[in-house]
Coordinates of C-alpha atoms and ligand atoms in Angstrom, one line a residue:
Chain A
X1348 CA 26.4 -5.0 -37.7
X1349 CA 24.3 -2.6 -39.6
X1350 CA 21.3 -1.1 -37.3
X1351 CA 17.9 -1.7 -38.9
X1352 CA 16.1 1.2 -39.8
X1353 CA 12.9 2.0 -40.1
X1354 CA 10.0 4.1 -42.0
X1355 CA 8.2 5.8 -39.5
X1356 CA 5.3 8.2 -40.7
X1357 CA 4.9 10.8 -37.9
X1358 CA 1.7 13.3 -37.8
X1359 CA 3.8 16.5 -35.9
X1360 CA 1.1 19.9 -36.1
X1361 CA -0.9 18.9 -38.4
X1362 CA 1.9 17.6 -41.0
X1363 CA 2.8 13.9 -41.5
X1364 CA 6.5 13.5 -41.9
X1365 CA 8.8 10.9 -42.4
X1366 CA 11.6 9.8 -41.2
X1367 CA 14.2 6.8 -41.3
X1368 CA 15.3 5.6 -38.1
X1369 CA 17.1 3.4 -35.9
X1370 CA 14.4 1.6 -33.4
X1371 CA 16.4 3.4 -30.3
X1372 CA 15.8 6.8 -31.7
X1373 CA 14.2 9.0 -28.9
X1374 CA 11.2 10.7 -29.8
X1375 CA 12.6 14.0 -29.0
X1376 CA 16.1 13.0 -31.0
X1377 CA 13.7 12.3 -34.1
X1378 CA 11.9 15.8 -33.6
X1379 CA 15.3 18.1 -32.8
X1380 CA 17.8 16.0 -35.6
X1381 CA 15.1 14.4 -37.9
X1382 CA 12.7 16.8 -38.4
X1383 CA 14.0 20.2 -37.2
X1384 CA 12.2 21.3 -34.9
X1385 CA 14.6 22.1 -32.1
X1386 CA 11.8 24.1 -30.0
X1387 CA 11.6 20.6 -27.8
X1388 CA 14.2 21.0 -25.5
X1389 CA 16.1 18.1 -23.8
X1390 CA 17.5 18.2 -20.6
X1391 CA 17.6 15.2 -18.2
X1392 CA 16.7 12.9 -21.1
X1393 CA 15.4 10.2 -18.2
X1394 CA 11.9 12.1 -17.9
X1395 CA 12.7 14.5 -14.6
X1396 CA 12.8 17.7 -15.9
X1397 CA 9.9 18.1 -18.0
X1398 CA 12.0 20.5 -21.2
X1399 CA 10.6 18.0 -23.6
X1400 CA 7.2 17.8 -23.2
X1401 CA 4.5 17.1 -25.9
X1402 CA 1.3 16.5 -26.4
X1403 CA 0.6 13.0 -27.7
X1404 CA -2.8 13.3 -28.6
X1405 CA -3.7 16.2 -27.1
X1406 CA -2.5 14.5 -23.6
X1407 CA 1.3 15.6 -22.3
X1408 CA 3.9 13.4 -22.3
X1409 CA 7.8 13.0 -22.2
X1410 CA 9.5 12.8 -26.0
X1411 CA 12.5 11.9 -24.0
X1412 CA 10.7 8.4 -22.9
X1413 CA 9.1 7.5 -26.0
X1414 CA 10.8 5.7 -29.4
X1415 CA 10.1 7.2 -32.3
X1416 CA 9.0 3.8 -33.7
X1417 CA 6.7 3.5 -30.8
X1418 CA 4.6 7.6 -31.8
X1419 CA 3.1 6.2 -35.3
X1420 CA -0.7 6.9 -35.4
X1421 CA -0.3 9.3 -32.8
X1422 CA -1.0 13.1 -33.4
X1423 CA 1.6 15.0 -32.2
X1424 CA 1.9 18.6 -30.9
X1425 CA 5.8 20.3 -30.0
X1426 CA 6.0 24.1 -29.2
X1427 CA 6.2 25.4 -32.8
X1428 CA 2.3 24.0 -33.2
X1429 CA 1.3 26.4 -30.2
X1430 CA 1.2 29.3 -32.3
X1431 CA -1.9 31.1 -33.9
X1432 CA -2.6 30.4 -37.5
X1433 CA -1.0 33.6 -38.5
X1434 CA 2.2 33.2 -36.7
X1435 CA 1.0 35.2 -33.8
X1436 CA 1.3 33.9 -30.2
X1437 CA -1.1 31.5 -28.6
X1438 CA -2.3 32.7 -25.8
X1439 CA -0.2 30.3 -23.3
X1440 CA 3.1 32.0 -24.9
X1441 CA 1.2 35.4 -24.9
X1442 CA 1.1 34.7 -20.9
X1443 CA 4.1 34.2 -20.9
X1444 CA 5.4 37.0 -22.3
X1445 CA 3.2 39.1 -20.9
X1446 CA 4.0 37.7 -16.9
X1447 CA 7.9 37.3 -17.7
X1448 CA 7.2 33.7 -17.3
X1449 CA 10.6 32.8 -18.5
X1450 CA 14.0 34.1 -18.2
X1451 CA 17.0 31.8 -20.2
X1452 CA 14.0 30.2 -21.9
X1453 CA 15.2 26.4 -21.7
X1454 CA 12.2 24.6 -19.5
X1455 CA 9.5 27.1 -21.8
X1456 CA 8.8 24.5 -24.6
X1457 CA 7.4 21.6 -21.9
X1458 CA 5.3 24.1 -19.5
X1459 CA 4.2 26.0 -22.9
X1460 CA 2.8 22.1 -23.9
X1461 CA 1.9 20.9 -20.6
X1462 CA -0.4 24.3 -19.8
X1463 CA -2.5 24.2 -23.0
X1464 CA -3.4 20.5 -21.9
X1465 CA -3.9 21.3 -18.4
X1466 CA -6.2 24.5 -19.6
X1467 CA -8.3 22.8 -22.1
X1468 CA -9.1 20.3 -18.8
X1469 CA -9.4 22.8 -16.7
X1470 CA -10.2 25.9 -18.1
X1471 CA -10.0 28.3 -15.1
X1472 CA -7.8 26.1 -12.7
X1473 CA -7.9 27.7 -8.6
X1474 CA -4.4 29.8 -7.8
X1475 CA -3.5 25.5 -6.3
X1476 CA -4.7 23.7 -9.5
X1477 CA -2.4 25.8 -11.4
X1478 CA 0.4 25.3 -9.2
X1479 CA -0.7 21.7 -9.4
X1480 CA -0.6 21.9 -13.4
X1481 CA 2.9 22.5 -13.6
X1482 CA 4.0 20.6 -10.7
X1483 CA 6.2 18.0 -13.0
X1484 CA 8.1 20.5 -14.6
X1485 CA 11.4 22.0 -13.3
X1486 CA 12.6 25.7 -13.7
X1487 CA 16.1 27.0 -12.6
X1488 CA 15.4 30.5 -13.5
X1489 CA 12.1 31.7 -12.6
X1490 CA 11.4 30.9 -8.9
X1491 CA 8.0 29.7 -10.7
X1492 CA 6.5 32.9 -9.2
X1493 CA 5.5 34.1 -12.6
X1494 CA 4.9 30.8 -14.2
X1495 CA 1.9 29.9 -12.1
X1496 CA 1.0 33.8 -13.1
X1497 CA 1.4 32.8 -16.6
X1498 CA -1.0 30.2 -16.0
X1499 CA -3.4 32.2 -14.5
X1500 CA -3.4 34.7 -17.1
X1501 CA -3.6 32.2 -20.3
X1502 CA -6.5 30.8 -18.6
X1503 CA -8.1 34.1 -18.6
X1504 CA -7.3 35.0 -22.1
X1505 CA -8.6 31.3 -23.3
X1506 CA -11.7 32.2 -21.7
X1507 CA -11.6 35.7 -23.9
X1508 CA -11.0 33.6 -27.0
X1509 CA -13.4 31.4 -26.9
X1510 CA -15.8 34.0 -25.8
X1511 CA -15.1 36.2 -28.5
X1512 CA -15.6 33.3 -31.3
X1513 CA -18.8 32.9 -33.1
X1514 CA -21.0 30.7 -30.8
X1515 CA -20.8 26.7 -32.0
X1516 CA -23.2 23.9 -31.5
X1517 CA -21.4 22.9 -28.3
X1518 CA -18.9 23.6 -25.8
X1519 CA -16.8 20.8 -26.1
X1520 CA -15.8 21.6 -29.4
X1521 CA -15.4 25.4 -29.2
X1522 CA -13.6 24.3 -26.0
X1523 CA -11.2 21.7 -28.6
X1524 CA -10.4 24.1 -30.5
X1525 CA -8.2 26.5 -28.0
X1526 CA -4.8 27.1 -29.1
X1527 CA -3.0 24.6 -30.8
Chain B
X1364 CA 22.8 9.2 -22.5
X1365 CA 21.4 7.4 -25.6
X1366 CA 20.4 3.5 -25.9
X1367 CA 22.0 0.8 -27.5
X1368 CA 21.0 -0.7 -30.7
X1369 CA 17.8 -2.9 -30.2
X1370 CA 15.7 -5.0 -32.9
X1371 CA 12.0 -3.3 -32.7
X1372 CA 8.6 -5.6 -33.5
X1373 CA 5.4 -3.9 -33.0
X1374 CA 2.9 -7.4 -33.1
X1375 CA -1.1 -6.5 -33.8
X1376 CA -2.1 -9.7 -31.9
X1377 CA -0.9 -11.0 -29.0
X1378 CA -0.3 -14.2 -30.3
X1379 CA 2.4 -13.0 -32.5
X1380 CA 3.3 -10.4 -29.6
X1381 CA 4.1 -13.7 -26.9
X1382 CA 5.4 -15.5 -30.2
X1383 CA 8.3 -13.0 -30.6
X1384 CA 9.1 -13.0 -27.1
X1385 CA 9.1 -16.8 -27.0
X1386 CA 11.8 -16.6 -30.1
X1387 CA 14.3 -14.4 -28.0
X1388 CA 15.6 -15.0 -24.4
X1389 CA 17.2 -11.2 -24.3
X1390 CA 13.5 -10.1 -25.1
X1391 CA 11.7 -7.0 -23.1
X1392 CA 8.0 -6.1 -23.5
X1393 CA 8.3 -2.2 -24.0
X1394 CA 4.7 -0.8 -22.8
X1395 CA 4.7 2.8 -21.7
X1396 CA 8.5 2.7 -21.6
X1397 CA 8.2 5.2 -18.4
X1398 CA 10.7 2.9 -16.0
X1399 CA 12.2 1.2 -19.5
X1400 CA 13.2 3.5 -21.5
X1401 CA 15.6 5.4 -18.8
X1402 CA 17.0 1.8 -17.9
X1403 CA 17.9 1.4 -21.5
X1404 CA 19.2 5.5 -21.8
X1405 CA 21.5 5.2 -19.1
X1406 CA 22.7 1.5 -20.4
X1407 CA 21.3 -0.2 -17.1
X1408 CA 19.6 -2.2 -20.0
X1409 CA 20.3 -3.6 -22.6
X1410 CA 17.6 -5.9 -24.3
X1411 CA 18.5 -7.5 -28.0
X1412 CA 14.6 -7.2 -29.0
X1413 CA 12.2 -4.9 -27.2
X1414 CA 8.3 -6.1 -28.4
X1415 CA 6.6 -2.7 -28.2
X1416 CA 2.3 -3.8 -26.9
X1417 CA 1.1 -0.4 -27.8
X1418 CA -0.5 -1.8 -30.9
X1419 CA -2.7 -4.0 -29.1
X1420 CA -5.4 -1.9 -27.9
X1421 CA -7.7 -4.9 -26.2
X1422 CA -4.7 -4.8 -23.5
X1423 CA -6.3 -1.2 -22.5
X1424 CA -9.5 -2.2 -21.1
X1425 CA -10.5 -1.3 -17.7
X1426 CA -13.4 -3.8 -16.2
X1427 CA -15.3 -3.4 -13.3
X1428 CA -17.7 -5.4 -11.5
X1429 CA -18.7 -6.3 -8.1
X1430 CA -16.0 -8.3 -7.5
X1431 CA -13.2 -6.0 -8.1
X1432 CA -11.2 -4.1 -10.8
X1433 CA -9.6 -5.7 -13.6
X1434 CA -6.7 -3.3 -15.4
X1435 CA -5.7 -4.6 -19.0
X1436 CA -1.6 -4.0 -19.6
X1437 CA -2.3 -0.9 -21.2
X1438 CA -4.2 1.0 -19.3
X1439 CA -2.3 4.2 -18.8
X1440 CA -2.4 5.0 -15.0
X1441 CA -3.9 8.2 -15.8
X1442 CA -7.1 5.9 -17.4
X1443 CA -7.3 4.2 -14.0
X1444 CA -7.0 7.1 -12.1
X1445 CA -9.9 9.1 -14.0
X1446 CA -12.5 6.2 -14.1
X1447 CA -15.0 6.7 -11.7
X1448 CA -16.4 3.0 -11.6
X1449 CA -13.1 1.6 -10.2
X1450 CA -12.8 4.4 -7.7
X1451 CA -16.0 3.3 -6.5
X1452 CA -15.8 -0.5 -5.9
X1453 CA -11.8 0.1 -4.9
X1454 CA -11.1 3.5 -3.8
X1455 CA -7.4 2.2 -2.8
X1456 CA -6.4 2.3 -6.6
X1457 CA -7.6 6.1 -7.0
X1458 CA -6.0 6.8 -3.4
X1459 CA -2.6 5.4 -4.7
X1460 CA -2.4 6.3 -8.0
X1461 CA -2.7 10.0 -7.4
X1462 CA 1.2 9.8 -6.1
X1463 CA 2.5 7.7 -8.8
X1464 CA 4.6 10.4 -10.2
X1465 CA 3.1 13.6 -12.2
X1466 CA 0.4 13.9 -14.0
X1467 CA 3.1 13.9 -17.6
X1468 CA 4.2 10.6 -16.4
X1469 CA 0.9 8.8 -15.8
X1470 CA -0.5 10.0 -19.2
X1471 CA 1.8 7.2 -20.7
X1472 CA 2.8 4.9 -17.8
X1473 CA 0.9 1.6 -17.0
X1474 CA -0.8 0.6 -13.9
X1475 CA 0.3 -3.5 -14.9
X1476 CA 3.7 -2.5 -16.0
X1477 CA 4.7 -0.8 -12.8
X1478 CA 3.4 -3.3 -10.9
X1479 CA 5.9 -6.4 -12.7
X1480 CA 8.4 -3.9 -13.0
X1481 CA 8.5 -4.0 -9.3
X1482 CA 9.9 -1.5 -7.9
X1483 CA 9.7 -1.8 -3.9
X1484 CA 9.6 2.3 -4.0
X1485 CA 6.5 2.6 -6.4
X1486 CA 2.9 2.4 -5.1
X1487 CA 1.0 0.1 -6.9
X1488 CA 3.0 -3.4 -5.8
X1489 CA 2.1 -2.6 -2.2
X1490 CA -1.6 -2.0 -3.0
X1491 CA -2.0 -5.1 -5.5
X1492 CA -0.6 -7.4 -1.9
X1493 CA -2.1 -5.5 0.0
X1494 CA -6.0 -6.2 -1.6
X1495 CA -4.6 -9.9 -2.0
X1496 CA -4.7 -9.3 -5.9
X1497 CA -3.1 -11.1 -8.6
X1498 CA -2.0 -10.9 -12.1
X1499 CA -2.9 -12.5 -15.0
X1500 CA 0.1 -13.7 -17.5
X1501 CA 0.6 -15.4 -20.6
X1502 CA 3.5 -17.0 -23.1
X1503 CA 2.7 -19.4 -26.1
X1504 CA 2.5 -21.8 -23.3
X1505 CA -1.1 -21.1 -22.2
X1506 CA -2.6 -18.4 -19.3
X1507 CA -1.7 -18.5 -15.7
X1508 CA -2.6 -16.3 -12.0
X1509 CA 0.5 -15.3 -10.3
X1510 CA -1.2 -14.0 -6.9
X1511 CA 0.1 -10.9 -5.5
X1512 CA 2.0 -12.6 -2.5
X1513 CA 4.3 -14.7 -5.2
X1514 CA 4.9 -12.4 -7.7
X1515 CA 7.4 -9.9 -5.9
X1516 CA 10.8 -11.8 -5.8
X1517 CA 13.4 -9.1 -5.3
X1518 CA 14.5 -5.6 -6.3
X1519 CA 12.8 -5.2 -9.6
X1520 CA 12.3 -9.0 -9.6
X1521 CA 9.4 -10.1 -10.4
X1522 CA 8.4 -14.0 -11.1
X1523 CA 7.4 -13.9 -14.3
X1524 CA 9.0 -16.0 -17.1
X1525 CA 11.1 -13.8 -19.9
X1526 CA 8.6 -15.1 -22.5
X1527 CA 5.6 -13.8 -20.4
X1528 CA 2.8 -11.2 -20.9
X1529 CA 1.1 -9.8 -17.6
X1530 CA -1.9 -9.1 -19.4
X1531 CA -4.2 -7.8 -16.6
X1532 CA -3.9 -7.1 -12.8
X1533 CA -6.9 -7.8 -11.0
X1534 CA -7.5 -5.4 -7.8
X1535 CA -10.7 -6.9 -5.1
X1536 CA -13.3 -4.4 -4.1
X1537 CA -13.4 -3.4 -0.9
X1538 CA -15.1 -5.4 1.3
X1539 CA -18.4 -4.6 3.5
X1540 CA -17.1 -2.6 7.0
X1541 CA -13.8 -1.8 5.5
X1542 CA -11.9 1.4 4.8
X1543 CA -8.6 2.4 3.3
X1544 CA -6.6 5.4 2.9
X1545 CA -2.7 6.0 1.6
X1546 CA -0.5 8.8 2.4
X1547 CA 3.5 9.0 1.6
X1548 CA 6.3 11.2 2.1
X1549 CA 8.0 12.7 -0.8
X1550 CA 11.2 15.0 -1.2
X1551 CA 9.4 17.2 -4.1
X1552 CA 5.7 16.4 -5.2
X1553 CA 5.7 13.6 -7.8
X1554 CA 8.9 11.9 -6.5
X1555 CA 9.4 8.1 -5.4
X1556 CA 8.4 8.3 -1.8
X1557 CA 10.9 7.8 1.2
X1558 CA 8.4 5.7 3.0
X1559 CA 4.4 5.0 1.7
X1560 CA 1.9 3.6 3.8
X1561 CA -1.4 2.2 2.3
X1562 CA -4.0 0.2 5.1
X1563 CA -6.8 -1.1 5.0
X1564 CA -9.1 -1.5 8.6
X1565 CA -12.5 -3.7 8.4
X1566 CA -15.0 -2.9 11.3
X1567 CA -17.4 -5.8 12.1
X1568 CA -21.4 -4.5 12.3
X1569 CA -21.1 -3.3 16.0
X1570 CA -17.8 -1.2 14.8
X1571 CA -15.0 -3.4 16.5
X1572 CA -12.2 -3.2 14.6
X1573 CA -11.3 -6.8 13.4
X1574 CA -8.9 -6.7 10.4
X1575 CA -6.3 -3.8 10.4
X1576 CA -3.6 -4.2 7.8
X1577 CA -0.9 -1.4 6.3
X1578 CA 1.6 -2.0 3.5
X1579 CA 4.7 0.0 3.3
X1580 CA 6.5 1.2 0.0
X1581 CA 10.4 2.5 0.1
X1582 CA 10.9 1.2 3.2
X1583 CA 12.0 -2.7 3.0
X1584 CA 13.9 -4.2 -0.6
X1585 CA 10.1 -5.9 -1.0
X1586 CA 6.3 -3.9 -0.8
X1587 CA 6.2 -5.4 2.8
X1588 CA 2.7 -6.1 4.4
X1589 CA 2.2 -6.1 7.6
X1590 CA -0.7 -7.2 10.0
X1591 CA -1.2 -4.8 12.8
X1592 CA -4.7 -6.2 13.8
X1593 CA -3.6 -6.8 17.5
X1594 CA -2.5 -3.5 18.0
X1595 CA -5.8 -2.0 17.6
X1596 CA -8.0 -4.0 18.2
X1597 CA -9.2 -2.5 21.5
X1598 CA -10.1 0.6 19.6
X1599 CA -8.6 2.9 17.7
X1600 CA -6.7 6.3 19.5
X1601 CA -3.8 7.8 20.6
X1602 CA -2.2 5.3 22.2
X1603 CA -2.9 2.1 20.1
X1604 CA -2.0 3.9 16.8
X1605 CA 1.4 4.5 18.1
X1606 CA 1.6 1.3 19.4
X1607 CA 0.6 0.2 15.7
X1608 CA 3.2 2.0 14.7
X1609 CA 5.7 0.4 16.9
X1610 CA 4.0 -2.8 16.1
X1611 CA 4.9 -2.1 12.1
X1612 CA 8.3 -1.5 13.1
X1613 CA 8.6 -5.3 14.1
X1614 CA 7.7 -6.8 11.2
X1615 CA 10.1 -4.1 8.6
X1616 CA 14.0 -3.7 8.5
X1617 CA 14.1 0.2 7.3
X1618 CA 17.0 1.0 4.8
X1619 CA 19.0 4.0 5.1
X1620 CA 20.4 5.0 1.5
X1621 CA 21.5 8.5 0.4
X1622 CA 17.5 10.1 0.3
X1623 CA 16.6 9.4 3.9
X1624 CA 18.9 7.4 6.9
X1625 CA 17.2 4.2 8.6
X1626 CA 16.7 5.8 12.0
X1627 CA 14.7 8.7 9.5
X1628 CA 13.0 6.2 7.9
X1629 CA 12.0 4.1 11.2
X1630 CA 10.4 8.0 11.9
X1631 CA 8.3 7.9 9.0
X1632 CA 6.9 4.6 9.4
X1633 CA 6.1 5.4 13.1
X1634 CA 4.0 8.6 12.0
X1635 CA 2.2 7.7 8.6
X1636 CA 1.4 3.9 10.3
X1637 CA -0.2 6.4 13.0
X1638 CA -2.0 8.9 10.3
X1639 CA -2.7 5.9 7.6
X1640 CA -4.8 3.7 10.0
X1641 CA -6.4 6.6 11.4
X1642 CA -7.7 7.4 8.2
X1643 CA -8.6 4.1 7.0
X1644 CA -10.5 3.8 10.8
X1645 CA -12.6 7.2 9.5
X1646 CA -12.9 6.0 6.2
X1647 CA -14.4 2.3 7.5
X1648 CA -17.0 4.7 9.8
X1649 CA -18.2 6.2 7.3
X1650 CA -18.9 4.4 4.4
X1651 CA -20.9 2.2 7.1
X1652 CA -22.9 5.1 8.2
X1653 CA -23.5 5.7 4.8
X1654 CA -24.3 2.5 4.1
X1655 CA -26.7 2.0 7.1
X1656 CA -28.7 5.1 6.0
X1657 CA -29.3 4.0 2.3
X1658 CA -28.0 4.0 -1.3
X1659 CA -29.4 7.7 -1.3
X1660 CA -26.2 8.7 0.8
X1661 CA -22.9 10.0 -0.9
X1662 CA -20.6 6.9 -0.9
X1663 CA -18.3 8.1 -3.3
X1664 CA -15.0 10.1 -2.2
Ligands
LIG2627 C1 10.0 11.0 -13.5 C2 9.4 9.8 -13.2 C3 8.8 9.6 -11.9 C4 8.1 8.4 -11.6 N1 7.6 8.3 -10.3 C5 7.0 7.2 -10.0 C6 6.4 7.1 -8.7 O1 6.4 8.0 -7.8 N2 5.8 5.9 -8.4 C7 5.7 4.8 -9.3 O2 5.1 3.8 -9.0 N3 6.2 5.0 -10.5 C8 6.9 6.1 -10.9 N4 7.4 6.2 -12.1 C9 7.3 5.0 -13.0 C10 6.0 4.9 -13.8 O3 5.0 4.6 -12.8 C11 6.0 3.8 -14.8 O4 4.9 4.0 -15.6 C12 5.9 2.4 -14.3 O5 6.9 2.1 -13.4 C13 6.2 1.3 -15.5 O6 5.1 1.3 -16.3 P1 5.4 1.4 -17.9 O7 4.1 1.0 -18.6 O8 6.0 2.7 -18.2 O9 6.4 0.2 -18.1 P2 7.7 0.1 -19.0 O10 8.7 1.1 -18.7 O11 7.3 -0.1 -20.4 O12 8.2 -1.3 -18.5 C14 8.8 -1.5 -17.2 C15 9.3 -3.0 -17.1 O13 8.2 -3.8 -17.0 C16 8.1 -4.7 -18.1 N5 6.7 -4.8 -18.5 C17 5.9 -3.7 -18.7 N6 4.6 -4.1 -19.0 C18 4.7 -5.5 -19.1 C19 3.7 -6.5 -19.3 N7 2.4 -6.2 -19.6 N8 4.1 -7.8 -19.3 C20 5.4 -8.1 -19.0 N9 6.3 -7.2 -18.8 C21 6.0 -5.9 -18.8 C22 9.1 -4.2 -19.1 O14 9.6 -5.2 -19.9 C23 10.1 -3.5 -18.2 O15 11.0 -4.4 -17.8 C24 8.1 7.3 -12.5 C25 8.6 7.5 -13.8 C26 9.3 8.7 -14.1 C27 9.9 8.8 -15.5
LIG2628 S1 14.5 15.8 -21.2 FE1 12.7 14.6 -21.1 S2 12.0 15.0 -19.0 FE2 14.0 15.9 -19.0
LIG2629 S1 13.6 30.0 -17.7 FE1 15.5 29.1 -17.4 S2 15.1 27.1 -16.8 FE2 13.2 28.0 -16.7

């Protein structure tokens, strides 16, 4: 038996893309193999570890849990759209750089994803609500130490972002506008 | 750790949605795919048609009225958990769902699909008995109410028909004099709990306690209520919460497995039966002291 395929149209940072696939094709397969874009990471691949973590509509979820079939009309966000326009770091990976945030560099991707959602909710979570944040993601390097500093840290240069931009009509959407 | 080969239909009406199941007896609904899709990764399933619902956005409404809470099948947990109107006529559901996995999770999950997948370890099962809800399904054969107490058949057995929808769960408000409260043990935060306790105590108007009831998650194969009324209906301290605890114990058969041992378990009944009903006693006090003072007074939690 031949597997069906199908057309999916995917909207991934900004781009739609295409792709021909099998109905049982992960989400996070059709990023890494289909589309390239191997920043998503995939680890347990039954939705413990949080690696593959995107945002679905601006809201975090596991690409390892969701068909590809099942993402069209969804906008979707991985770790390469978490950079600046100008191919400069956002100011989540910034943190992280600058709190040594990550060591081997395999969970990164999902807390990278799953910060910028929990910071445009929350944009200057308590030392708990950003332990809280990235409470579903698992680390075997860091001691998540300077993770939740990394938190901390984007939250305050979010704050100087949106600070420094020209003032808009209202917060929400100079508040929508953060990194991705 | 990949699935096997499935057919896919993605209906815009649920007429064609229940007509596709109907046409296929190895059919599975696939709604946020958070318990599915690992059961079909590691092979433990392996459906010939999975009929994806996520295209039929009148299954997402959450509806709120005196009564109670009705939840449509796609209401994402996290949807439930953020909407202030259900929190106030039930706060059980807000109570619960905060420990149904992370945050990640409940962005996608369903609060009606983790209730028929039933799961005796996940929260929402016990709290749907426990409220003496029910759940609304459908198949080209016309609508029917499964109530709470006959829809939980085994381990992740519910009674549903293969060709049949849950569309809606419908959760009872609370009721004048009562309170609730939930607590549960977990081995890391977001986990399935080794033993969940949700209760609900109802004070009559000169504060006797006259209805105490606690259901218990992860702790039997089936979300197990049990009615521990007698225990404290003397009044509520030290001594008759142990003996409610004690009192729970008769009417559960705690498992041991590799997370926790039964005599562990037992433990853990004993103590959150304790700290559950205590809670739910406090919680009953006060929204009757708020209520007795006036609408002005912060009823909300
Ligand atoms: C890491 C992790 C941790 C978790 N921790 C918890 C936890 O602590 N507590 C907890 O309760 N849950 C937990 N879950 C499960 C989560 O709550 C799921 O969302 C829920 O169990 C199922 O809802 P779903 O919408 O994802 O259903 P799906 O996975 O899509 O479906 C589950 C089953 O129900 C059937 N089904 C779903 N909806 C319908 C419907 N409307 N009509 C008929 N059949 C239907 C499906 O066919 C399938 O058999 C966890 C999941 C993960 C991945
Ligand atoms: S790979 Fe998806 S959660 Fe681990
Ligand atoms: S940096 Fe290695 S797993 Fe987190």
């Amino acid at each position: 038996m031949t597997e069906e395929l199908h057309e999916v149209r995917l909207s991934v940072n900004g781009t739609t893309r295409e792709v021909r696939v099998p109905a049982r094709r992960l989400l996070s397969d059709a990023l890494r193999h289909d589309l390239g874009l191997t920043g998503t990471h995939v680890g347990c691949e039954h939705g413990v570890c949080g690696a593959c973590t995107i945002l679905v509509d601006g809201r975090p979820m596991r690409s390892c849990l969701l068909f590809a079939v099942s993402a069209v009309g969804t906008e979707i966000t991985t770790v390469e759209g978490l950079t600046n326009p100008d191919g400069s770091l956002g100011h989540v990976q910034q943190a992280f750089a600058e709190c040594h945030g990550l060591q081997c560099g395999f969970c990164t991707p999902g807390f990278l994803t799953t910060i910028t959602a929990g910071l445009r909710e929350n944009p200057s979570p308590t030392h708990d609500e950003a332990r809280d944040m990235i409470a579903g993601n698992l680390c075997r390097c860091t001691g998540y130490q300077n993770i939740v500093k990394a938190v901390e840290r984007a939250a305050v240069l979010g704050l100087d972002t949106v600070a420094a931009r020209p003032t808009r009509p209202t917060n929400e959407s100079a508040r929508d506008e953060g990194a991705s | 750790m990949k699935p096997a080969p499935f057919a896919y239909r993605r209906p815009g009406s649920l007429s064609e949605a229940l007509a596709a199941l109907a046409g296929e007896a190895n059919a599975k609904v696939l709604a946020g795919g958070q318990s599915l899709v690992p059961l079909l990764s590691m092979r433990l399933a392996a459906p010939a048609l999975l009929v994806d619902i996520n295209g039929l956005p009148d299954l997402a409404a959450i509806e709120v009225t005196d009564d109670g809470v009705r939840v449509g099948a796609l209401a994402r947990h996290a949807d439930v958990l953020a909407h202030e109107e259900a929190r106030r006529v039930q706060p059980l559901l807000a109570m619960a769902l905060h420990h149904v996995a992370h945050a990640t999770i409940r962005n996608r999950g369903t609060t009606v699909g983790s209730i028929v997948h039933a799961d005796a370890a996940a929260e929402m099962p016990v709290v749907l008995i426990l409220l003496g809800g029910s759940v609304e399904v459908e198949s080209t054969a016309g609508r029917r109410t499964i109530a709470a107490d006959d829809l939980f058949l085994g381990p992740l057995e519910s009674s549903l028909h293969h060709d049949e929808i849950a569309v809606q769960a419908f959760f009872p408000a609370l009721p004048p004099g009562a309170g609730v409260a939930f607590d549960e043990i977990a081995r890391r935060h977001g986990d399935y709990a080794l033993c969940g306790v949700a209760a609900l105590l109802r004070l009559d108007p000169d504060g006797a306690v006259v209805e105490a009831r606690a259901g218990f998650l992860s702790v039997n194969e089936l979300p197990t209520v049990v009615d521990l009324t007698a225990a404290v209906a003397g009044g509520v301290d030290d001594v008759s919460l142990a003996a409610a605890g004690e009192a729970a114990l008769t009417g559960l058969d705690p498992e041991g497995d590799i997370h926790a041992t039964a005599a562990y378990r037992a433990q853990l009944v004993r103590v959150l039966t304790a700290r559950v009903l205590r809670a739910a006693y406090d919680d009953a006090l006060a929204r009757s002291a708020a209520a007795s003072t006036g609408p002005s007074t912060e009823r909300t939690r």
